[in-house]
Short mmCIF file of C-alpha atoms in Angstrom, two decimals:
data_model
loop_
_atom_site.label_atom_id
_atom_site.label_comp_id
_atom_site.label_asym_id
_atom_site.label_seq_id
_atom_site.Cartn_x
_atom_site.Cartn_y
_atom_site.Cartn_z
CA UNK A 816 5.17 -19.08 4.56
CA UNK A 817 7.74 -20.91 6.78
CA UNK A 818 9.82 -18.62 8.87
CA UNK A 819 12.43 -20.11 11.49
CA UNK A 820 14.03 -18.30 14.14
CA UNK A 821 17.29 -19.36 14.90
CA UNK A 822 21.00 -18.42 16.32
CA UNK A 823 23.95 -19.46 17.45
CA UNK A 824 24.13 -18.12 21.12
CA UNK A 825 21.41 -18.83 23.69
CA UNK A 826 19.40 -16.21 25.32
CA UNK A 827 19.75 -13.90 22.12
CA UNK A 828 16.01 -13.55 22.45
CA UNK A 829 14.75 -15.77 19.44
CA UNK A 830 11.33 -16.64 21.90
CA UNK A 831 10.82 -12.94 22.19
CA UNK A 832 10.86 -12.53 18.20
CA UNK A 833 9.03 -15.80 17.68
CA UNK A 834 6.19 -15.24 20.35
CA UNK A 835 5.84 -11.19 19.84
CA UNK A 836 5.78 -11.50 16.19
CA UNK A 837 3.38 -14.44 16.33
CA UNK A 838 1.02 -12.08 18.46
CA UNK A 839 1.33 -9.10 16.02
CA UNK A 840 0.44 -11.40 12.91
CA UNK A 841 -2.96 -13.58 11.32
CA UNK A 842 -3.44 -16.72 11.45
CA UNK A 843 -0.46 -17.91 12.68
CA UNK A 844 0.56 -21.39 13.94
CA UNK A 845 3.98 -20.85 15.85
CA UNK A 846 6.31 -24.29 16.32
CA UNK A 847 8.50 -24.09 19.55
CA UNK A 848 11.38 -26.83 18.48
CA UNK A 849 13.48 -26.12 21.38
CA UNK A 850 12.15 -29.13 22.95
CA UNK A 851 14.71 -29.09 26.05
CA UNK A 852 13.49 -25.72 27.39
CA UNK A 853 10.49 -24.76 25.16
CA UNK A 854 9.70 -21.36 26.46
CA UNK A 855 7.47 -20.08 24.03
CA UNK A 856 4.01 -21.30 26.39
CA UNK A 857 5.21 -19.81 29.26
CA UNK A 858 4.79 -16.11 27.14
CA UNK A 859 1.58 -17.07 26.07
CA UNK A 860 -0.07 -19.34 28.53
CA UNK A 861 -2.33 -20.90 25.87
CA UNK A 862 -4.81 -23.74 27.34
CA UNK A 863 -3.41 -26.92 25.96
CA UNK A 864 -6.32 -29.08 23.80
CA UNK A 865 -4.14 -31.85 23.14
CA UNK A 866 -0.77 -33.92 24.80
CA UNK A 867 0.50 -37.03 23.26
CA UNK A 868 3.30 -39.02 23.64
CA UNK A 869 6.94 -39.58 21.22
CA UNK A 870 8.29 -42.69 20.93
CA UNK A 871 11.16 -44.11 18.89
CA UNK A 872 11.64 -47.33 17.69
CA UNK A 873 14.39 -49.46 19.05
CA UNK A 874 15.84 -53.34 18.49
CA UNK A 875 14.12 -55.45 20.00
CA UNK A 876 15.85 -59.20 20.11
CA UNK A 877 14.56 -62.46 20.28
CA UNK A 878 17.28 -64.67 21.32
CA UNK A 879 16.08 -67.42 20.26
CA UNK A 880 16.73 -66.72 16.90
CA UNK A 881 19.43 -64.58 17.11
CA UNK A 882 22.83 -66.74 16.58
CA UNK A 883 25.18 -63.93 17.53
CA UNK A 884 26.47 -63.14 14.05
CA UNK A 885 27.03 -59.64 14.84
CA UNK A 886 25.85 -58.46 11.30
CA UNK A 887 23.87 -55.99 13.58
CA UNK A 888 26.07 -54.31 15.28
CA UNK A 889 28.79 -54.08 12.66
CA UNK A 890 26.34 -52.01 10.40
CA UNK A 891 25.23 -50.12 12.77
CA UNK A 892 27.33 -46.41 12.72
CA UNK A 893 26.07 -45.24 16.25
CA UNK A 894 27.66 -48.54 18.00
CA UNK A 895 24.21 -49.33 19.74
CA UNK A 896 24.36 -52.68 19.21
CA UNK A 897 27.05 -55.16 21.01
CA UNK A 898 27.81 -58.75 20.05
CA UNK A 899 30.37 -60.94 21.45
CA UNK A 900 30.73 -64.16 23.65
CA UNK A 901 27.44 -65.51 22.98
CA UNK A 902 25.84 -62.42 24.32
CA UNK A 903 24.28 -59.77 22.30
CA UNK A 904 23.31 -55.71 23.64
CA UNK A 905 20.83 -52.90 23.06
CA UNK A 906 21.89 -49.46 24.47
CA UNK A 907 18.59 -47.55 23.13
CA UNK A 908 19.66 -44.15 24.11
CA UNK A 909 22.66 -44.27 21.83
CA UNK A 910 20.58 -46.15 18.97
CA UNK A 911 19.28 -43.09 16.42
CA UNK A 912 16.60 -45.48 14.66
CA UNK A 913 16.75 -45.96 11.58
CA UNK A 914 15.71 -49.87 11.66
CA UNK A 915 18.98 -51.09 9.41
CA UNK A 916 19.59 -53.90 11.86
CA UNK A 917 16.23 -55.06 11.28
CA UNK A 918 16.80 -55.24 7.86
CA UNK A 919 20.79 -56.84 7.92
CA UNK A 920 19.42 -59.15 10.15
CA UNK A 921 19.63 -62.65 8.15
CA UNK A 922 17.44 -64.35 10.98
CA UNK A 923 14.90 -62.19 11.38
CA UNK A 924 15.62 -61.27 14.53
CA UNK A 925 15.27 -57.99 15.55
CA UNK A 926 11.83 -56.54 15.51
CA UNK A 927 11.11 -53.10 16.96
CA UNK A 928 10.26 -52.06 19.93
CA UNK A 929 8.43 -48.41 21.46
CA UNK A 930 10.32 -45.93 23.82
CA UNK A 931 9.14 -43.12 24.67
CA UNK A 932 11.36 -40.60 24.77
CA UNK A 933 9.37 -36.99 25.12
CA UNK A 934 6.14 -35.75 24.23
CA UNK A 935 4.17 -32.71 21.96
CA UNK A 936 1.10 -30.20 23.19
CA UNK A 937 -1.16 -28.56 21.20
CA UNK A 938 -3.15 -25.51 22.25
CA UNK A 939 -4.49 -21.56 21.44
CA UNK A 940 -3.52 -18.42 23.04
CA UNK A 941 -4.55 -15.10 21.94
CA UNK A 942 -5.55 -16.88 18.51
CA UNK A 943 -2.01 -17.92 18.55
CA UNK A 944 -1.78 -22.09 17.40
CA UNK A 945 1.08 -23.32 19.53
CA UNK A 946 2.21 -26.37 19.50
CA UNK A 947 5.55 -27.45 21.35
CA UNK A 948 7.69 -30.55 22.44
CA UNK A 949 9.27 -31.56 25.49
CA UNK A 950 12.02 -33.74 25.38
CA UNK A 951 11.77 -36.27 28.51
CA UNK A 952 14.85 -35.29 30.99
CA UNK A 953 18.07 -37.54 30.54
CA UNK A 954 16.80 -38.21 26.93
CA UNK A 955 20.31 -37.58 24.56
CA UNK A 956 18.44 -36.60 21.35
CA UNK A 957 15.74 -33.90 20.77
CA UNK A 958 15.56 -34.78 16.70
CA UNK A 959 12.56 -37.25 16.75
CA UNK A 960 10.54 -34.71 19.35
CA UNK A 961 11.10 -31.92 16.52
CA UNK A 962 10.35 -33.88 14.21
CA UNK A 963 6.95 -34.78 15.49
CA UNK A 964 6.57 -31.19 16.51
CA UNK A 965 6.90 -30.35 12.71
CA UNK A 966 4.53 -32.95 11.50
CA UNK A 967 1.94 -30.60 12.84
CA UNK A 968 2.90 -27.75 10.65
CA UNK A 969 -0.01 -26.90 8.79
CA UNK A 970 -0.12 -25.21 5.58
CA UNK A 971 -2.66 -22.91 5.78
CA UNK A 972 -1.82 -20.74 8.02
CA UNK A 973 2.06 -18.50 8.63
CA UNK A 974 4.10 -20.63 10.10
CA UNK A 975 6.82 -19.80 12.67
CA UNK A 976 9.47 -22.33 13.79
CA UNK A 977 11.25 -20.92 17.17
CA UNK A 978 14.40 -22.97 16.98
CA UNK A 979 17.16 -24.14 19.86
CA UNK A 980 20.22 -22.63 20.47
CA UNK A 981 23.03 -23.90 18.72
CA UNK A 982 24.10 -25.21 15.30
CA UNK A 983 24.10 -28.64 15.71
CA UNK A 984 21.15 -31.73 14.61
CA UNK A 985 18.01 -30.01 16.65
CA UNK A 986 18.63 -26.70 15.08
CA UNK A 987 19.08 -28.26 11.05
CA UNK A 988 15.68 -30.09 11.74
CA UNK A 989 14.08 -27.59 12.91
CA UNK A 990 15.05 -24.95 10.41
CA UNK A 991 14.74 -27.53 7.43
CA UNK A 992 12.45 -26.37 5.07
CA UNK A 993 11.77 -23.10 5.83
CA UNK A 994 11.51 -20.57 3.45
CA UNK A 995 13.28 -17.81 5.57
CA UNK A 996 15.41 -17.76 8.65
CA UNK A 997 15.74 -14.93 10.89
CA UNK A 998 18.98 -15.07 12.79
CA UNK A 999 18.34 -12.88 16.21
CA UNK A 1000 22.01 -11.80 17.68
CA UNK A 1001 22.90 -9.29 20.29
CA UNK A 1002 25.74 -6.99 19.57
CA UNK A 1003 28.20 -8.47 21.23
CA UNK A 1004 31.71 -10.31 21.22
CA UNK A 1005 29.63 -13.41 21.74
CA UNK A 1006 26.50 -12.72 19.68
CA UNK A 1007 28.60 -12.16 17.39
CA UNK A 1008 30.74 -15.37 17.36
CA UNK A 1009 27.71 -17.63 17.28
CA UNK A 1010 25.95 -15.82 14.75
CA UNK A 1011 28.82 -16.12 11.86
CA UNK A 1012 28.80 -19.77 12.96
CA UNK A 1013 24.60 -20.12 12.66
CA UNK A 1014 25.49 -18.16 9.09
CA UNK A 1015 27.44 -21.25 7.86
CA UNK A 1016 24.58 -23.45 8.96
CA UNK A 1017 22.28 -21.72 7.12
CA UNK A 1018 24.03 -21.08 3.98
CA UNK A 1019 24.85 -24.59 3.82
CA UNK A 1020 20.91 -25.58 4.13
CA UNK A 1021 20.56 -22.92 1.32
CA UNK A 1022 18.20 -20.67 3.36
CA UNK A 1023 17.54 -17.04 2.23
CA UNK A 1024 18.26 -15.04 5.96
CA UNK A 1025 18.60 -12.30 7.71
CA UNK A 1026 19.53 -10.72 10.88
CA UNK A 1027 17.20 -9.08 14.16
CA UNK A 1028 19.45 -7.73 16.44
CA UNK A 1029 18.40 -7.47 19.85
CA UNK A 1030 19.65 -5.60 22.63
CA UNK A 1031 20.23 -3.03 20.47
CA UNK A 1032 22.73 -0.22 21.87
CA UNK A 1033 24.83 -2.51 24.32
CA UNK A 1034 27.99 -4.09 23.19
CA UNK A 1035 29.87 -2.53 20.26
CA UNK A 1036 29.88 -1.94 16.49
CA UNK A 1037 31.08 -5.60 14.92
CA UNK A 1038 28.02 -7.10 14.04
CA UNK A 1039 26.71 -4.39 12.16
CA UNK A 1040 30.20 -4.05 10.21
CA UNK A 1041 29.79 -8.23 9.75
CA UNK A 1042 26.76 -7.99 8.14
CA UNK A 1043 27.60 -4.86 5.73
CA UNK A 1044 30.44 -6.83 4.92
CA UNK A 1045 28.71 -9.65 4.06
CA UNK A 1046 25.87 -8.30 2.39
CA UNK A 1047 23.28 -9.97 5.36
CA UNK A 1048 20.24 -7.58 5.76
CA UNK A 1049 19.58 -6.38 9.42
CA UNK A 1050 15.48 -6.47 9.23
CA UNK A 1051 15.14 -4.95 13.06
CA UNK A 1052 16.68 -3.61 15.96
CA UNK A 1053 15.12 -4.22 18.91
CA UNK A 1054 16.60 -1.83 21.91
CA UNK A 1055 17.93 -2.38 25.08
CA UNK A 1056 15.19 -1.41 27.08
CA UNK A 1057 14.44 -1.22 30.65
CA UNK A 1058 10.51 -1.61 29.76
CA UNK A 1059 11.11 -4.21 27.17
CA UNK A 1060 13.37 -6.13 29.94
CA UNK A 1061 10.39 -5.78 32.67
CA UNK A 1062 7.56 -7.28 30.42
CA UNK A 1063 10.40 -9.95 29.26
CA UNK A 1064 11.15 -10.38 33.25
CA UNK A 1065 7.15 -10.88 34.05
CA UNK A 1066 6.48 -13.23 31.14
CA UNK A 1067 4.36 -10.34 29.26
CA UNK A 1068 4.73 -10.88 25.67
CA UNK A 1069 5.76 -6.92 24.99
CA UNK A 1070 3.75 -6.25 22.13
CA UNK A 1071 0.54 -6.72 24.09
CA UNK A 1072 1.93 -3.80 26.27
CA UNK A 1073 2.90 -1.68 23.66
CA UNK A 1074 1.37 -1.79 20.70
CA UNK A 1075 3.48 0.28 18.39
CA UNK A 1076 5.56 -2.99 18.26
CA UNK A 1077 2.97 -5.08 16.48
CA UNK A 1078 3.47 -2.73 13.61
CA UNK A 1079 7.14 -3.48 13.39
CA UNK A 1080 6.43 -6.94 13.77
CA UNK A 1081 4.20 -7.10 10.79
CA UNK A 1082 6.75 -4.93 8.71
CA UNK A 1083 9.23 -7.23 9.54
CA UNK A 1084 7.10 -10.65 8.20
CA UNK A 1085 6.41 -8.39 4.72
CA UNK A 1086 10.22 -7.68 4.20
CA UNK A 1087 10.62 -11.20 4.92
CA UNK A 1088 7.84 -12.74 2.60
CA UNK A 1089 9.21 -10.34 0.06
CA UNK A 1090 13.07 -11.81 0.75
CA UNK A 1091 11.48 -15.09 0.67
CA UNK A 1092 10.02 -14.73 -2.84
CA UNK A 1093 12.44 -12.43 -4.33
CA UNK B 356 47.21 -65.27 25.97
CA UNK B 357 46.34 -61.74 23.95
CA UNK B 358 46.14 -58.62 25.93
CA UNK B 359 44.72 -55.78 24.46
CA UNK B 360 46.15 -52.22 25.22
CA UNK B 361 45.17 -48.94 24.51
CA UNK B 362 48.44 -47.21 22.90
CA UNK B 363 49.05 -43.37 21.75
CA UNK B 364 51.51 -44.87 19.21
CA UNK B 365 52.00 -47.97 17.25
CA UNK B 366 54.89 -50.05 19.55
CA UNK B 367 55.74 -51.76 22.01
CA UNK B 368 57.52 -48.11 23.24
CA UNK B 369 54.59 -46.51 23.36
CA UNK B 370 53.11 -44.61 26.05
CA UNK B 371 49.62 -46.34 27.50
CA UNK B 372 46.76 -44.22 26.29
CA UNK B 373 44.46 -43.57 29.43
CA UNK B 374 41.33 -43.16 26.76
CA UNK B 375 39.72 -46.72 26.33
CA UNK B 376 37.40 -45.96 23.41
CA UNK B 377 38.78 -42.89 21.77
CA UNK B 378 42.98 -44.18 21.78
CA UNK B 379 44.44 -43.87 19.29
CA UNK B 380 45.97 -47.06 18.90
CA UNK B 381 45.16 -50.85 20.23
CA UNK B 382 48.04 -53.26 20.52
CA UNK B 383 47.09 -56.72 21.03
CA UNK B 384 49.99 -58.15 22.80
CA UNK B 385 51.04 -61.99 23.31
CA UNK B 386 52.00 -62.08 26.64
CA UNK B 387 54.50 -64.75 25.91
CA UNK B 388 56.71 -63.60 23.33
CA UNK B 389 55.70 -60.29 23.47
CA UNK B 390 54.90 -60.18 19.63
CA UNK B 391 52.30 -57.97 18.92
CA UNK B 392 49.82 -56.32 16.10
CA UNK B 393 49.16 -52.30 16.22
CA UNK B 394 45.50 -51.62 15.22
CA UNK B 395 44.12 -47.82 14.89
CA UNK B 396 41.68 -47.75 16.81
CA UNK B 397 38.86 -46.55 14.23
CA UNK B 398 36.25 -46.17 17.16
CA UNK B 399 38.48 -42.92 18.13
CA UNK B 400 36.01 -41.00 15.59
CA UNK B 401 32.76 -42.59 16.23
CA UNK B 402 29.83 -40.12 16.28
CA UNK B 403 28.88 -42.17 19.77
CA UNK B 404 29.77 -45.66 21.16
CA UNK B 405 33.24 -45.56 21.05
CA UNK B 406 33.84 -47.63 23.82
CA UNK B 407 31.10 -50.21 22.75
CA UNK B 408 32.61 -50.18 19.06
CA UNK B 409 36.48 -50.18 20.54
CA UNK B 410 35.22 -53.58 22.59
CA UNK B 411 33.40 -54.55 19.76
CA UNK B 412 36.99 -54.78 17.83
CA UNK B 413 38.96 -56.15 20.83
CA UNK B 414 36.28 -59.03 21.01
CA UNK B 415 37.04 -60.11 17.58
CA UNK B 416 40.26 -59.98 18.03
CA UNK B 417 39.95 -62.85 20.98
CA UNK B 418 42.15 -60.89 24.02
CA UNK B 419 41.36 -62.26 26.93
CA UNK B 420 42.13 -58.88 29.17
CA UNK B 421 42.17 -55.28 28.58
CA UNK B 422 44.69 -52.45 29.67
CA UNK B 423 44.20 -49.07 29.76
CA UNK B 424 44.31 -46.20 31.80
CA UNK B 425 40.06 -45.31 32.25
CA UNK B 426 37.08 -47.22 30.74
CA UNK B 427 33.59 -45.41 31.05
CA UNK B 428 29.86 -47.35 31.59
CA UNK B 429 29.47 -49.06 28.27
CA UNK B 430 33.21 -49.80 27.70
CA UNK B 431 33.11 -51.88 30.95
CA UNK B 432 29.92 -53.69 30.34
CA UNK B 433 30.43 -54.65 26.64
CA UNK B 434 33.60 -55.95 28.04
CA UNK B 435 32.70 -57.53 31.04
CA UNK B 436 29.67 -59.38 29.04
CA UNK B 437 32.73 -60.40 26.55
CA UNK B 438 34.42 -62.15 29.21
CA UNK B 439 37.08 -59.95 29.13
CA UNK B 440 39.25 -58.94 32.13
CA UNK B 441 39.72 -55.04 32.46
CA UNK B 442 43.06 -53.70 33.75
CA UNK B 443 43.18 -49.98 34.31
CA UNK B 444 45.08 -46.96 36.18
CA UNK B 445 47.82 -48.40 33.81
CA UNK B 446 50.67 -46.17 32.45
CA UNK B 447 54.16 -46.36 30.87
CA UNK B 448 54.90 -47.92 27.94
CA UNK B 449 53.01 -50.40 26.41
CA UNK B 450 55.83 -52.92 27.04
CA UNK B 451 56.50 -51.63 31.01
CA UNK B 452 52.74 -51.95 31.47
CA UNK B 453 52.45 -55.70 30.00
CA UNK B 454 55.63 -56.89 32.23
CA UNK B 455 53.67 -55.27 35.05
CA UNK B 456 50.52 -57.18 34.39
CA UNK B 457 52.51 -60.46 34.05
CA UNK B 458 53.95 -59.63 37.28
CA UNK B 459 50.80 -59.36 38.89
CA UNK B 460 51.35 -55.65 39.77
CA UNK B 461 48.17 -54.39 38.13
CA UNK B 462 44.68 -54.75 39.25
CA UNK B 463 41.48 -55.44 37.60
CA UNK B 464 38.87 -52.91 37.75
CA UNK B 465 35.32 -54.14 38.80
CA UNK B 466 33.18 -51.28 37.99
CA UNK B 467 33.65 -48.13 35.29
CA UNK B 468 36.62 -45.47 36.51
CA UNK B 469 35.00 -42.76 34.57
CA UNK B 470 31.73 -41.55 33.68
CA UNK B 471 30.70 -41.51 29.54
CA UNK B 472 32.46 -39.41 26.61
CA UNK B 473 35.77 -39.08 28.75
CA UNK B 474 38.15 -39.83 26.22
CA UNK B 475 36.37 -36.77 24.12
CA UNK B 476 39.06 -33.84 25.08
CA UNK B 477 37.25 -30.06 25.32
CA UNK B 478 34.51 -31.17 22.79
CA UNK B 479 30.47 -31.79 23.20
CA UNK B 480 30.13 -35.84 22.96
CA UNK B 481 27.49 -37.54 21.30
CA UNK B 482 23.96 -37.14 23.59
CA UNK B 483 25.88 -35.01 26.39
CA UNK B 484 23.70 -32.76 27.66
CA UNK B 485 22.48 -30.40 24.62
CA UNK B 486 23.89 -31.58 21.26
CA UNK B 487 25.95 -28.38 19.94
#
């Protein structure tokens, strides 16, 4: 089982579902994809068995073979390649690399270069597997860090993917492939906004979801009536709580303060295996 | 001599567009007789690298100087490394702004006037901060 936690606004509380749920289950191995402010280790504070680096590959020219025939740079659709007055540029933070001016290259060259661009760390907290990227600062794209934080996915154990914010590239990779996605919103104007947006996302990727609202109790009625309307289960509603907001404010997971939540936790991964399959 | 100028419409009437990369038009202009050709300026929807695709095209095209109104990091080093002279703070019309260049009233810029992903309105660019 693959479940990603996603949505649309920030701060909803997607780490809190992804990290309190992965404490309440077996044999779980939780993904933290938001690899600009992965949060998910700070809850846990597992002890970290393994660090290794990303890298993408980039063009790397040799001008002595390279006759400025700009074959390069008009293929490529990102524009990180520049040809003109005898003189021929890289800009590697703009480059998304896929290779294709290696390939169109009719003299060979281009070869590849490494740059490392962020790196991923393994480790176990609580018998929790985490395993989480961080994208190196003034780095432009989180994809290939996600990526290589999903390569670790293993598949047998429950797997949960604790997406970024947002609905653009870092949040289709990281939900990709999962068998269920559990949208968390807070009743709000703005939770609301960014969830029907995350919907589209998530329709489009043809992902069975559903909806935790958090913060339950502030805010008003419209995301309730949104998801009636559109036939989008609500699986939980976690309350706006001073004690819930005190553990959150300490970096205490809650669950491991009070355990009557591990019980909803595990009652929420059932309905969603049984969404998933059904 | 060709001069290149970023141009919100398609003559020599229009105004000078103050994006480099993302205009909407490029008029390359002979400063003699004033005849000109009206490209759009197909780097306005790159995904990133509009300025380094928008000099890409101006390159090809052979001007020998650039007007505009702003050009950001890349714009101004694909174009300096093109040997291309870069004219900006320029507004008007196209045709006002060419006379004025002729004249010797405009100066060339010698470092970028704005920083990346200005010509991108309210909108997220390409690599900006998060990606949304």
């Amino acid at each position: 089982m693959i479940l990603s936690i996603a949505s649309g606004k920030g701060g909803t509380g997607k780490t809190t579902v992804a990290v309190n749920m992965a404490l309440s289950l077996e044999n779980v191995q939780l993904l933290d994809c938001d690899v600009e402010e992965p949060n998910d280790h700070l809850l846990l504070q597992p002890k970290i068995e393994e660090t290794f680096p990303v890298y993408v590959r980039v063009p790397n020219i040799n001008l002595e073979k390279c006759d400025y025939c700009a074959k390069c740079a008009e293929f490529c659709a990102f524009n990180a390649l520049f040809v003109a007055n005898k003189q021929i540029m890289v800009f590697p933070e703009i480059c998304h690399n896929c290779g294709g001016c290696t390939i169109v290259c009719p003299r060979k060259a281009i070869s590849e270069k490494r740059r490392k661009i962020g790196r991923v760390k393994k480790g176990f907290a609580d018998g929790v597997e985490l395993v989480f990227g961080e994208l190196s600062v003034g780095e432009p794209m989180a994809v290939p860090v996600i990526r290589e934080v999903k390569r670790q996915m293993r598949d047998d154990r429950n797997v949960i993917v604790d997406s970024p914010p947002g609905t653009a590239c870092p949040v289709v990779e990281s939900v990709y492939g999962s068998d269920y996605c559990v949208l968390v919103t807070e009743p709000t104007p703005f939770g609301l906004y960014d969830l029907k947006i995350a919907v589209e996302v998530i329709e489009k990727l043809k992902i069975p979801f559903g909806v935790v609202v958090n913060q339950a109790g502030i805010g008003d009625r419209k995301v309730y009536e949104y998801c009636k309307e559109n036939q989008i289960p609500v699986l939980l509603e976690i309350p706006y709580s001073r004690r819930i907001a005190e553990l959150y404010s300490s970096g205490i997971p809650f669950v491991l303060e009070m355990p009557e939540w591990r019980e909803k936790f595990q009652e929420l991964f059932s309905a969603v295996e049984r969404r998933a399959s059904g | 001599m060709k001069i290149a100028v970023s141009a919100v419409g398609n003559t020599l009437e229009a105004q000078v567009d103050r994006r480099f990369g993302r205009c909407a038009y490029f008029l390359i202009v002979d400063s003699e007789t004033l005849e000109f050709d009206a490209f759009s300026n197909e780097a306005s929807s790159a995904m990133g690298g509009a300025g380094i695709q928008a000099a890409q095209m101006i390159a090809k095209k052979e001007a020998k100087v650039v007007i505009t109104g702003n050009v950001g990091p890349n714009a101004y080093g694909t174009l300096s490394a093109a040997g291309i002279e870069i004219i900006t703070g320029a507004s008007g019309t196209i045709r006002e702004a060419v006379e004025k260049y002729k004249k010797g009233e405009l100066k060339k810029t010698g470092a970028p006037t704005v920083k990346g992903h200005f010509g991108m309105g309210g909108g997220q660019g390409q690599g900006r901060g998060k990606q949304r």
